[in-house]
């Protein structure tokens, strides 16, 4: 595909979630740019491994694992946002808006075609992972997913069931709770109007992972998920600073979303 055709294909997606360099200098305008985070937390050499990316969205983590030499990369995702864990009372307009943003996962297909990738994607919930159906993996990646699940520990149990090597869990943490409570596992609960549930402190994320049947291998690393070109930055105005949502959005766009990266293996 020549560069103009590639740019036209990128333009077919209204809202890219991931920032992906599809060809030299041709980058998707993602909401998030995780490329630096991937360099920080993924193993440099994944040669010969069978890897799984859970909740892949546009697929940047799956593609990064493939670039690092993984022999086979499988990605799973719930392509229909109606199947996500929505709290009762969620607004139909919000569900519809998220559905349009997800666009049936077409961004992943465009990226895979453009890069000549062999990542294989299945429409499957993390809750339904079963080694009888999908096999086991040397490396399992869980990224920015647990926050969106009503039952993150069940999801971790299912990830553990297909993990025959190592897992890397990189998920959202509450920066304030993590600073105030370094040892005590705690989580805030959203659960209102959008598929956002538990945001733990770092100790809480570690405890969830252990409760899901993993042994944590080393100290969690702190990672910021940086805003991409597709994320609107709120203006620095008193009206924005007055509301909690405004302050959160400002912190998100300027600093990036606070995450912790935890390496673990099945206990
Ligand atoms: C915030 S995005 C994270 C994308 C990617 N994992 C990353 O780290 O950048 C959340 C993803 O989780 C997926 N998802 C939501 N519920 C899921 C479930 N039950 N099973 C698998 N994927 C799910 C969504 O479709 C979406 O692709």
XYZ file of C-alpha atoms and ligand atoms in Angstrom:
294
model
C 0.000 0.000 0.000
C 1.461 3.417 -0.890
C 1.548 6.219 1.700
C -1.463 8.111 0.320
C -3.578 4.959 0.352
C -2.404 4.263 3.897
C -3.322 7.788 5.055
C -6.752 7.334 3.473
C -7.233 4.086 5.391
C -6.191 5.773 8.637
C -8.821 8.433 7.900
C -11.521 5.742 7.765
C -11.344 5.473 11.554
C -12.906 8.432 13.346
C -11.394 7.651 16.746
C -8.150 5.735 16.961
C -7.426 4.529 20.474
C -3.780 3.576 19.931
C -0.935 5.529 18.385
C 0.702 3.107 15.958
C 3.419 3.794 13.407
C 2.042 1.859 10.440
C 4.898 2.824 8.109
C 7.934 5.092 8.618
C 6.510 8.499 9.648
C 2.866 7.442 9.219
C 1.245 7.309 12.623
C -2.358 6.819 13.707
C -3.761 9.772 15.719
C -4.432 7.710 18.830
C -6.144 8.804 22.011
C -3.223 7.270 23.912
C 0.416 6.916 22.942
C 1.736 3.810 24.667
C 4.886 3.319 22.644
C 7.272 4.611 25.354
C 5.452 2.552 27.992
C 5.814 -0.555 25.816
C 9.572 0.066 25.498
C 9.781 0.371 29.269
C 7.834 -2.722 30.316
C 7.867 -5.338 27.543
C 10.779 -7.787 27.330
C 13.166 -6.686 24.566
C 13.394 -10.163 23.139
C 10.304 -12.339 22.963
C 11.742 -14.740 20.393
C 9.901 -17.991 20.047
C 7.143 -17.222 22.562
C 3.410 -17.738 22.127
C 1.894 -14.529 23.460
C -1.622 -13.366 24.318
C -2.892 -9.774 24.396
C -6.171 -9.477 26.321
C -8.488 -6.596 25.345
C -6.348 -5.545 22.389
C -8.389 -2.594 20.959
C -6.314 -1.282 17.988
C -3.654 -3.831 18.881
C -0.524 -1.834 19.681
C 0.625 -4.206 22.446
C 0.059 -7.274 20.278
C 2.019 -5.675 17.418
C 4.805 -4.643 19.793
C 5.105 -8.249 21.015
C 5.250 -9.473 17.428
C 7.983 -6.900 16.646
C 9.954 -8.270 19.601
C 10.062 -11.663 17.963
C 7.086 -13.541 19.446
C 6.513 -16.620 17.289
C 2.732 -16.356 17.584
C 0.578 -13.581 18.982
C -3.102 -14.065 19.720
C -5.246 -11.073 20.648
C -8.707 -11.153 22.157
C -11.243 -8.377 22.505
C -14.953 -7.751 23.015
C -15.762 -5.950 19.785
C -19.346 -5.126 20.731
C -19.276 -2.608 23.591
C -22.801 -3.699 24.588
C -21.084 -6.792 26.002
C -18.776 -4.790 28.264
C -19.467 -4.562 31.986
C -21.804 -1.571 32.109
C -23.164 -0.547 35.501
C -26.949 -0.539 35.791
C -28.480 2.762 34.765
C -25.804 3.584 32.163
C -27.010 6.070 29.600
C -27.887 4.600 26.175
C -26.265 7.644 24.506
C -22.947 6.923 26.246
C -23.094 3.263 25.223
C -23.838 4.336 21.674
C -20.974 6.856 21.669
C -18.506 4.215 22.911
C -19.827 1.813 20.256
C -19.121 4.359 17.530
C -15.628 4.952 18.895
C -14.951 1.206 18.944
C -16.289 0.881 15.359
C -16.307 -2.911 15.529
C -12.522 -3.001 15.934
C -11.767 -1.873 12.370
C -8.632 0.024 13.492
C -6.999 -3.277 14.433
C -7.689 -4.719 10.967
C -6.327 -1.646 9.166
C -3.178 -1.699 11.317
C -2.653 -5.431 10.871
C -3.032 -5.212 7.077
C -0.779 -2.162 6.816
C 2.014 -3.803 8.781
C 1.619 -7.251 7.239
C 1.173 -8.583 10.755
C 0.139 -12.150 11.552
C -1.531 -11.359 14.883
C -4.703 -13.386 15.083
C -7.666 -11.709 16.812
C -10.591 -13.513 18.422
C -13.810 -11.890 19.623
C -13.725 -13.314 23.122
C -14.233 -12.077 26.657
C -11.424 -12.453 29.162
C -13.991 -14.179 31.379
C -14.308 -16.962 28.756
C -10.604 -17.754 28.336
C -10.222 -21.517 28.474
C -7.007 -23.458 27.791
C -9.091 -26.231 26.180
C -10.171 -23.810 23.437
C -7.284 -21.417 22.995
C -4.297 -23.292 24.450
C -1.750 -21.829 26.823
C 0.712 -18.987 26.407
C 4.306 -18.307 27.406
C 3.481 -14.644 27.873
C 0.133 -13.079 28.764
C -0.391 -9.320 28.569
C -3.255 -7.599 30.398
C -3.309 -3.851 29.798
C -5.686 -1.076 30.914
C -8.453 -3.640 31.219
C -9.087 -4.433 34.892
C -10.398 -0.904 35.533
C -13.204 -1.664 33.074
C -14.314 -4.932 34.646
C -16.871 -5.580 37.353
C -14.870 -8.634 38.414
C -11.146 -8.031 37.862
C -10.108 -10.960 40.060
C -12.188 -13.403 38.007
C -10.553 -11.970 34.865
C -7.122 -12.542 36.424
C -8.085 -16.126 37.295
C -9.021 -16.720 33.647
C -5.741 -15.127 32.484
C -3.906 -17.396 34.897
C -5.706 -20.452 33.479
C -4.077 -19.856 30.072
C -0.699 -18.668 31.369
C 2.048 -21.277 31.229
C 4.898 -18.782 31.654
C 4.784 -15.156 32.669
C 2.093 -12.486 32.809
C 2.517 -8.738 32.596
C -0.335 -6.714 34.018
C -0.248 -2.979 33.337
C -3.319 -1.331 34.735
C -4.686 1.952 35.994
C -3.924 2.868 39.583
C -5.079 5.701 41.792
C -2.007 7.921 42.180
C -3.303 9.652 45.328
C -4.272 6.413 47.111
C -0.917 4.909 46.098
C 1.000 7.820 47.643
C -1.049 7.840 50.862
C -1.281 4.091 51.391
C 1.832 2.309 50.210
C 1.204 -1.016 51.928
C -2.540 -1.186 52.544
C -4.476 -2.578 49.534
C -7.346 -0.228 48.670
C -9.492 0.623 45.651
C -11.912 3.387 44.755
C -15.172 2.422 43.043
C -16.695 4.332 40.134
C -19.469 2.016 38.829
C -21.689 4.814 37.597
C -22.699 5.480 33.998
C -19.600 4.101 32.312
C -17.616 0.839 32.324
C -15.193 2.083 34.963
C -15.126 0.079 38.157
C -12.265 -0.416 40.594
C -9.214 1.813 40.613
C -6.798 0.358 43.173
C -3.664 1.766 44.678
C -0.495 -0.105 43.675
C -0.776 -2.395 46.729
C -4.417 -3.084 45.755
C -3.452 -4.042 42.210
C -0.803 -6.409 43.565
C -3.344 -7.953 45.943
C -5.855 -8.463 43.093
C -3.171 -10.214 41.039
C -2.231 -12.457 43.960
C -5.904 -13.205 44.681
C -6.241 -14.269 41.028
C -3.618 -16.979 41.576
C -0.375 -15.300 40.571
C 2.901 -14.792 42.349
C 4.274 -11.299 41.841
C 7.880 -11.427 40.640
C 9.267 -8.003 41.467
C 8.432 -4.469 42.579
C 5.744 -2.936 40.346
C 7.047 -0.275 37.954
C 5.148 2.993 37.649
C 4.139 3.915 34.104
C 2.315 6.898 32.624
C 0.107 6.300 29.593
C 0.666 9.475 27.600
C -2.045 11.325 25.703
C -1.858 10.847 21.946
C -2.613 13.279 19.138
C -6.282 12.232 19.239
C -6.859 13.402 22.794
C -8.344 16.852 23.322
C -6.503 18.817 25.996
C -8.782 20.928 28.205
C -7.788 24.611 28.467
C -6.095 25.675 31.693
C -9.023 27.725 33.026
C -10.505 28.166 36.550
C -13.761 26.546 35.331
C -11.813 23.385 34.411
C -9.862 23.380 37.680
C -13.029 23.772 39.774
C -14.455 20.321 38.985
C -12.898 16.983 39.892
C -13.586 15.678 36.362
C -11.821 18.746 34.897
C -8.784 18.311 37.143
C -8.614 14.592 36.323
C -8.801 15.289 32.581
C -6.087 17.923 32.876
C -3.799 15.551 34.805
C -4.512 12.795 32.285
C -3.643 14.917 29.264
C -0.585 16.595 30.769
C 0.973 13.801 32.841
C -0.656 10.706 31.351
C -2.794 8.068 33.096
C -1.150 6.578 36.185
C -0.526 2.846 35.742
C 1.524 0.183 37.471
C 3.241 -2.657 35.629
C 3.399 -5.949 37.497
C 5.275 -9.064 36.387
C 3.780 -12.266 37.697
C 3.663 -16.008 37.155
C 1.028 -18.599 38.089
C 1.371 -19.663 41.689
C -8.921 0.841 27.642
S -8.880 -0.355 26.386
C -7.246 -1.029 26.603
C -6.649 -1.483 25.306
C -5.295 -2.184 25.419
N -5.386 -3.405 26.185
C -4.236 -1.304 26.009
O -3.584 -1.691 26.987
O -4.009 -0.208 25.473
C -9.916 -1.648 27.042
C -10.122 -2.794 26.093
O -10.718 -3.861 26.827
C -11.699 -4.486 26.017
N -12.643 -5.200 26.892
C -13.637 -4.731 27.675
N -14.231 -5.728 28.330
C -13.591 -6.881 27.953
C -13.739 -8.241 28.286
N -14.673 -8.652 29.146
N -12.922 -9.147 27.713
C -11.956 -8.750 26.834
N -11.771 -7.461 26.486
C -12.574 -6.546 27.037
C -12.296 -3.335 25.234
O -12.949 -3.812 24.080
C -11.048 -2.524 24.932
O -10.461 -2.986 23.750
